[in-house]
XYZ file of C-alpha atoms in Angstrom:
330
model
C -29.104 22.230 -10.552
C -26.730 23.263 -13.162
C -27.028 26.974 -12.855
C -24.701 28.532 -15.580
C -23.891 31.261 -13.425
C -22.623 29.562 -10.052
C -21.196 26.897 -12.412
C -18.732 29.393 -13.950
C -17.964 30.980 -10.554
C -17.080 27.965 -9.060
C -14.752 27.811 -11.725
C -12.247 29.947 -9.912
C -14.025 31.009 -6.620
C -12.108 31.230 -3.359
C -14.514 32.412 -0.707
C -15.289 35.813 0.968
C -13.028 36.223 3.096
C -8.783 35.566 3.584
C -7.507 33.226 6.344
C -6.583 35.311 9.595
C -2.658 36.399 9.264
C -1.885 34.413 11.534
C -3.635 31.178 10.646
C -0.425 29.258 10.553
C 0.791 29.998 13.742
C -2.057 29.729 15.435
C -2.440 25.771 14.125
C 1.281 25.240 14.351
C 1.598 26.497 18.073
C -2.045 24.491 18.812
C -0.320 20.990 17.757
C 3.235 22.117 19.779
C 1.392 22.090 22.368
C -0.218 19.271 22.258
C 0.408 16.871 25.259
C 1.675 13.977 22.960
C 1.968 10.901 23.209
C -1.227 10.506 24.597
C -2.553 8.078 27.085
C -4.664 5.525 25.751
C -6.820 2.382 26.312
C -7.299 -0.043 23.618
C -9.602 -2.445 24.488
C -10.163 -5.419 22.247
C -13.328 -6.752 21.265
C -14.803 -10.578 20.704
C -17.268 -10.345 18.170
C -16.829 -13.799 17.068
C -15.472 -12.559 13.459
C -12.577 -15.045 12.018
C -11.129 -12.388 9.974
C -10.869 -9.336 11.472
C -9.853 -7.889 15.273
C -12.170 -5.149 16.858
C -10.694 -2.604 19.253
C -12.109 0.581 20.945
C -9.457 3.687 21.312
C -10.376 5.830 24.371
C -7.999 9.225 25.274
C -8.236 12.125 26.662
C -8.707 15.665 24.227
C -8.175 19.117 24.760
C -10.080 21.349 27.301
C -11.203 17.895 29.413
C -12.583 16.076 26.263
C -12.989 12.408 26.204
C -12.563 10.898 22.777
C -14.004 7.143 21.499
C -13.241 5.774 18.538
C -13.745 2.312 17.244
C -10.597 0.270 14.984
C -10.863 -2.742 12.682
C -7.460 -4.626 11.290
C -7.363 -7.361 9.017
C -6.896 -10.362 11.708
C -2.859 -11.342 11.878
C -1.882 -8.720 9.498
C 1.164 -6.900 10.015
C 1.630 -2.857 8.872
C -2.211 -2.417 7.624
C -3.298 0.807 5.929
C -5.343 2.480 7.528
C -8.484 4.541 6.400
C -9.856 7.511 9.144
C -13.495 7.956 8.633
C -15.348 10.908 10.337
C -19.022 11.170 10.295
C -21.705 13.738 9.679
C -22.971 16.706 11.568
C -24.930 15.716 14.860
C -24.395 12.246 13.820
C -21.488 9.285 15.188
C -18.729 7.161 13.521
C -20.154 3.775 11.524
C -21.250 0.740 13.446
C -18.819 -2.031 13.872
C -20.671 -3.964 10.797
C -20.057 -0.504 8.601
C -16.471 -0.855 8.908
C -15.623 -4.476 7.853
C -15.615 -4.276 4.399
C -12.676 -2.128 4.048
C -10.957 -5.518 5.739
C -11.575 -6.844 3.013
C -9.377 -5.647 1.009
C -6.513 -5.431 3.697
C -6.916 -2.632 4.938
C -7.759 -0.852 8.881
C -10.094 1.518 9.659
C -10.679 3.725 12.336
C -13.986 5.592 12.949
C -13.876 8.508 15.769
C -17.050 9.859 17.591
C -16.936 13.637 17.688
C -17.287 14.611 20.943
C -20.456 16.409 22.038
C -22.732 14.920 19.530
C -24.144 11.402 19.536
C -21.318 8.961 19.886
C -19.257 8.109 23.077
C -17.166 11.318 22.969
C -17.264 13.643 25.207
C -16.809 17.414 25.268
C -15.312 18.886 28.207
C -14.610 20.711 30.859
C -17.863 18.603 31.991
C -18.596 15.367 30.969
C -21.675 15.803 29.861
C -23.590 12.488 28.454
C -26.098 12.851 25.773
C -26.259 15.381 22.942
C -24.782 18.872 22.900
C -24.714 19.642 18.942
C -26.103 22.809 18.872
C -24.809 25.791 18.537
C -20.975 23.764 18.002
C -19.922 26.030 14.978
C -20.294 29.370 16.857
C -19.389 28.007 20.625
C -16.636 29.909 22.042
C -16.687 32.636 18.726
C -17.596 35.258 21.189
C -14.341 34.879 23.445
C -11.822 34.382 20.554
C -10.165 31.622 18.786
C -8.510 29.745 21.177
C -12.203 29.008 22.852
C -13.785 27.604 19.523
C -15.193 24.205 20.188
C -14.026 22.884 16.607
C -10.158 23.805 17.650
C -10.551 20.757 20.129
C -12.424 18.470 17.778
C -9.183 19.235 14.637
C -6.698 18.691 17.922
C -8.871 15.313 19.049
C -7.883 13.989 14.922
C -4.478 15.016 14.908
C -3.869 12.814 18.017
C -5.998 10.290 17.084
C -3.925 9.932 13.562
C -0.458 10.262 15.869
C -1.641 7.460 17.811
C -2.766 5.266 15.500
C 0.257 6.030 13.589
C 2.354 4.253 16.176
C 0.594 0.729 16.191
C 2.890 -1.500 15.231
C 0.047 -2.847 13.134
C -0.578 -0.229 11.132
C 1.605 1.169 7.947
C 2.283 4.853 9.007
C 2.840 5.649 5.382
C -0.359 4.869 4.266
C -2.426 6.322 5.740
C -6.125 7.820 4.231
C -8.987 10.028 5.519
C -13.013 9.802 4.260
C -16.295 11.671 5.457
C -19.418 13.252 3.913
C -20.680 16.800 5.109
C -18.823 17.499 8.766
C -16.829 14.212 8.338
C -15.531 15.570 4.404
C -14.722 18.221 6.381
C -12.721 16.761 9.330
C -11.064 14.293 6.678
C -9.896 17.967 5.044
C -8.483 18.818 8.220
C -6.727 15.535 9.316
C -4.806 15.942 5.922
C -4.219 19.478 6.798
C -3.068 19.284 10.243
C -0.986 15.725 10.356
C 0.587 15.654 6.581
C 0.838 11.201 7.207
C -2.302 11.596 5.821
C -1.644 11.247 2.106
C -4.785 10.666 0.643
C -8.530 11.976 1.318
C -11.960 11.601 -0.197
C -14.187 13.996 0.578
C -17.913 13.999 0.358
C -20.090 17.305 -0.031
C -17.130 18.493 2.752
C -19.603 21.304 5.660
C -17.559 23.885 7.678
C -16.411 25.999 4.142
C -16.577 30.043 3.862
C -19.202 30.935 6.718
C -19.780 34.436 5.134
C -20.850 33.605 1.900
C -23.354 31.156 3.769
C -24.349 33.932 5.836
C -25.009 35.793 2.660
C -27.045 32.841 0.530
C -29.259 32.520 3.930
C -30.823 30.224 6.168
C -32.030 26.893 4.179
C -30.945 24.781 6.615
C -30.384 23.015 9.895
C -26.704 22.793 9.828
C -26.070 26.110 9.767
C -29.010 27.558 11.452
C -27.071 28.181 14.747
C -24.647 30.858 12.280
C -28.401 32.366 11.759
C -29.395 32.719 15.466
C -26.159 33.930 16.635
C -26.961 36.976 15.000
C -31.000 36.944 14.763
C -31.307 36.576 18.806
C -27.594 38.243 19.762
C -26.493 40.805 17.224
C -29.479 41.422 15.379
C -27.914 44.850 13.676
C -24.390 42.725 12.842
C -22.515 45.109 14.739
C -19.914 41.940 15.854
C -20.041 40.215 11.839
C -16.480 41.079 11.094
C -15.337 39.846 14.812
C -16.969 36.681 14.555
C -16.256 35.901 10.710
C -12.201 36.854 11.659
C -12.691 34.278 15.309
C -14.290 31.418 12.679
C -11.356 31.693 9.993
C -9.520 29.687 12.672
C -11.974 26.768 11.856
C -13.167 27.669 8.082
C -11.592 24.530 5.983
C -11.284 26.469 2.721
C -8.354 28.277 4.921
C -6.552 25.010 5.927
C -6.738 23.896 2.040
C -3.270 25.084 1.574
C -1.847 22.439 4.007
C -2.799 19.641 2.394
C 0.316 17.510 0.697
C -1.485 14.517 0.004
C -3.788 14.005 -3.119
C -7.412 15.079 -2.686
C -10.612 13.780 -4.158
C -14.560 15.698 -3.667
C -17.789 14.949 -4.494
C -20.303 17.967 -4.906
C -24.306 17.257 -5.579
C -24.957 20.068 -7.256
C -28.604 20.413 -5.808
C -27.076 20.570 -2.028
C -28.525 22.917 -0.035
C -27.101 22.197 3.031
C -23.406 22.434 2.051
C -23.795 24.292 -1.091
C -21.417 23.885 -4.217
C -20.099 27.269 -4.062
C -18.982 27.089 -0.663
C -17.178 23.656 -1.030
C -15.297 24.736 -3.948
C -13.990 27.898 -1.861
C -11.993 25.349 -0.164
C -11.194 23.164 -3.412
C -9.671 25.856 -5.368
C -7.139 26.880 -2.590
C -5.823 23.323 -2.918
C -2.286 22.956 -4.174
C -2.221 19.230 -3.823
C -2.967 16.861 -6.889
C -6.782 16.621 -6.729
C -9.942 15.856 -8.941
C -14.105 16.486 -8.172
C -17.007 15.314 -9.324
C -19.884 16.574 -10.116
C -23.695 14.819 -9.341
C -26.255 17.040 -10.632
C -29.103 15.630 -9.555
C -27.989 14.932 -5.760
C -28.281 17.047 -3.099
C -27.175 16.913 0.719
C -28.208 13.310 0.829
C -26.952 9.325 0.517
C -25.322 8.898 -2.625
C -25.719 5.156 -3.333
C -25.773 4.555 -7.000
C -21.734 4.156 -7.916
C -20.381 6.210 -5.383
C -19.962 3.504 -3.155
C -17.514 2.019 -5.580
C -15.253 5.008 -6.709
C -15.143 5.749 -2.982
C -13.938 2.164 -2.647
C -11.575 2.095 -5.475
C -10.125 5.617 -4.771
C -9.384 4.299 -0.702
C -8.666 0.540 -1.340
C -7.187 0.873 -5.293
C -9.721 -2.033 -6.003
C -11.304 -1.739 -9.566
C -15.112 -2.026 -9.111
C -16.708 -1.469 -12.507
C -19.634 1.339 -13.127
C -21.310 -0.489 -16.036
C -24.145 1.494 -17.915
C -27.394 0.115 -19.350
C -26.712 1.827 -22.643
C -23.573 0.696 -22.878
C -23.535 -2.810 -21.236
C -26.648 -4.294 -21.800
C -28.031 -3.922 -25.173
């Protein structure tokens, strides 16, 4: 919807509310910390494909997590690019068959599970097997930052870019990041955290200026958990500014400024889940070279027609062609 309105906010919007004071520290000393290098399998895979070699990446996170991830390299290759993909909210990384047609065109790609939703990851202290997606955004928000269950999931990607990083396979300098909703998100925040990540496409990118969601309301399931917190906990908001300060740790619009590599996003301008205003909080605190693009008639949802192909050509540098019937095919 192109609402005249929110069209020229977006223009220059920035969210509700400033990153904590010490946002930096608090990310810098998080990845210090880190035990790195980590411990690893990689366990190879016989598919039967000519062209391409399958591995599965298993190490252990933060706070007891277990992270799975799945890689594909061009068979024989040496120093591959390599694309990170990260997938949706509740959801997993792409099936094997999703990820070969990057190959294709030379490059790797590497497809992580978060943990606690429906892949192989697992979140810790307990390993506990099956689904544990809601309430994620707001777990830990009520004892402080360093207990937010999306500080381990950012720490799982910055080690999983360090150790893919150091395959002698793999081209450390070129190195991308691509997701839609949660996973445009967590692509945000590999480029934030690890700058080896020099280029990122992000679709309709979740996890952007809480408050202002807060304020629009509850439209959907994503965020309903931000809803509850206070509907069946606080009720008379007498905690909001503790727990909007405790999720400025994790809001993405605050780790915009990190980002050294170029940037590209994709907004449907009918999302309701993710809404426009909310993604460009975090595009407009970008200092990197960057573009969007705007889909008018999409909301929260696949998009198939052409996307597909810029996504493509903006990862791979290939040059598939949009033609139009007006244009094309008179």
């Amino acid at each position: 919807m192109r609402d005249p309105l929110i069209m020229e906010e977006m223009k220059t919007y920035r969210g509700r509310d400033e990153a904590p004071a010490d946002f930096d520290e608090f990310w810098n000393r998080a990845i210090a910390e880190l035990k790195l290098p980590v411990d690893y399998r990689l366990i190879e895979k016989d598919f039967g494909l000519p062209t391409v070699d399958c591995y599965e990446i298993q190490f252990d996170g933060t706070n007891g997590g277990k992270v799975y991830a799945r890689m594909v390299l061009p068979k024989g290759a040496d120093q591959s690019p390599v694309i990170f993909h990260f997938h949706g909210y509740m959801g997993r990384g792409y099936d094997w068959a999703d990820m070969l047609s990057y190959t294709t065109a030379g490059y790797g790609i590497v497809s992580m599970d978060v943990r606690g939703q429906s892949g192989y990851s697992l979140d810790g202290p307990r390993d506990v097997r099956g689904n544990t997606v809601k309430g994620q955004i707001i777990r830990g928000v009520v004892d402080g930052p360093e207990h937010l269950f999306y500080k381990d999931v950012y720490l799982d990607i910055y080690s999983l870019v360090e150790l893919v990083a150091g395959f002698e396979r793999v081209d450390e300098t070129r190195l991308s990041s691509y997701g839609g909703s949660q996973g445009g998100a967590l692509a945000l925040v590999a480029a934030a955290l690890n700058p080896r990540i020099t280029n990122t496409v992000a679709i309709y990118p979740f996890l952007c200026d809480f408050r202002r969601v807060l304020e629009i309301g509850n439209t959907s399931e994503a965020y309903d958990e931000l809803f509850r917190y206070f509907k069946f906990h606080d009720p008379f908001h007498e905690t909001e500014e503790e727990v909007f300060a405790t999720l400025g740790y994790i809001d993405v619009k605050n780790l915009a400024h990190r980002i050294k590599g170029s940037v590209k996003m994709i907004t449907g301008l009918d999302d309701d889940v993710c809404y426009p205003i909310t993604q460009f909080a975090m595009y407009n605190r970008l200092e990197c070279e960057k573009e969007y693009h705007l889909m008018p008639e999409y909301a929260h949802e696949g998009m198939f027609v052409y996307t597909n192909n810029k996504v493509f050509n903006w990862l791979c540098g290939t040059h598939f062609e949009s033609k139009s019937l007006l244009t094309e095919f008179k």
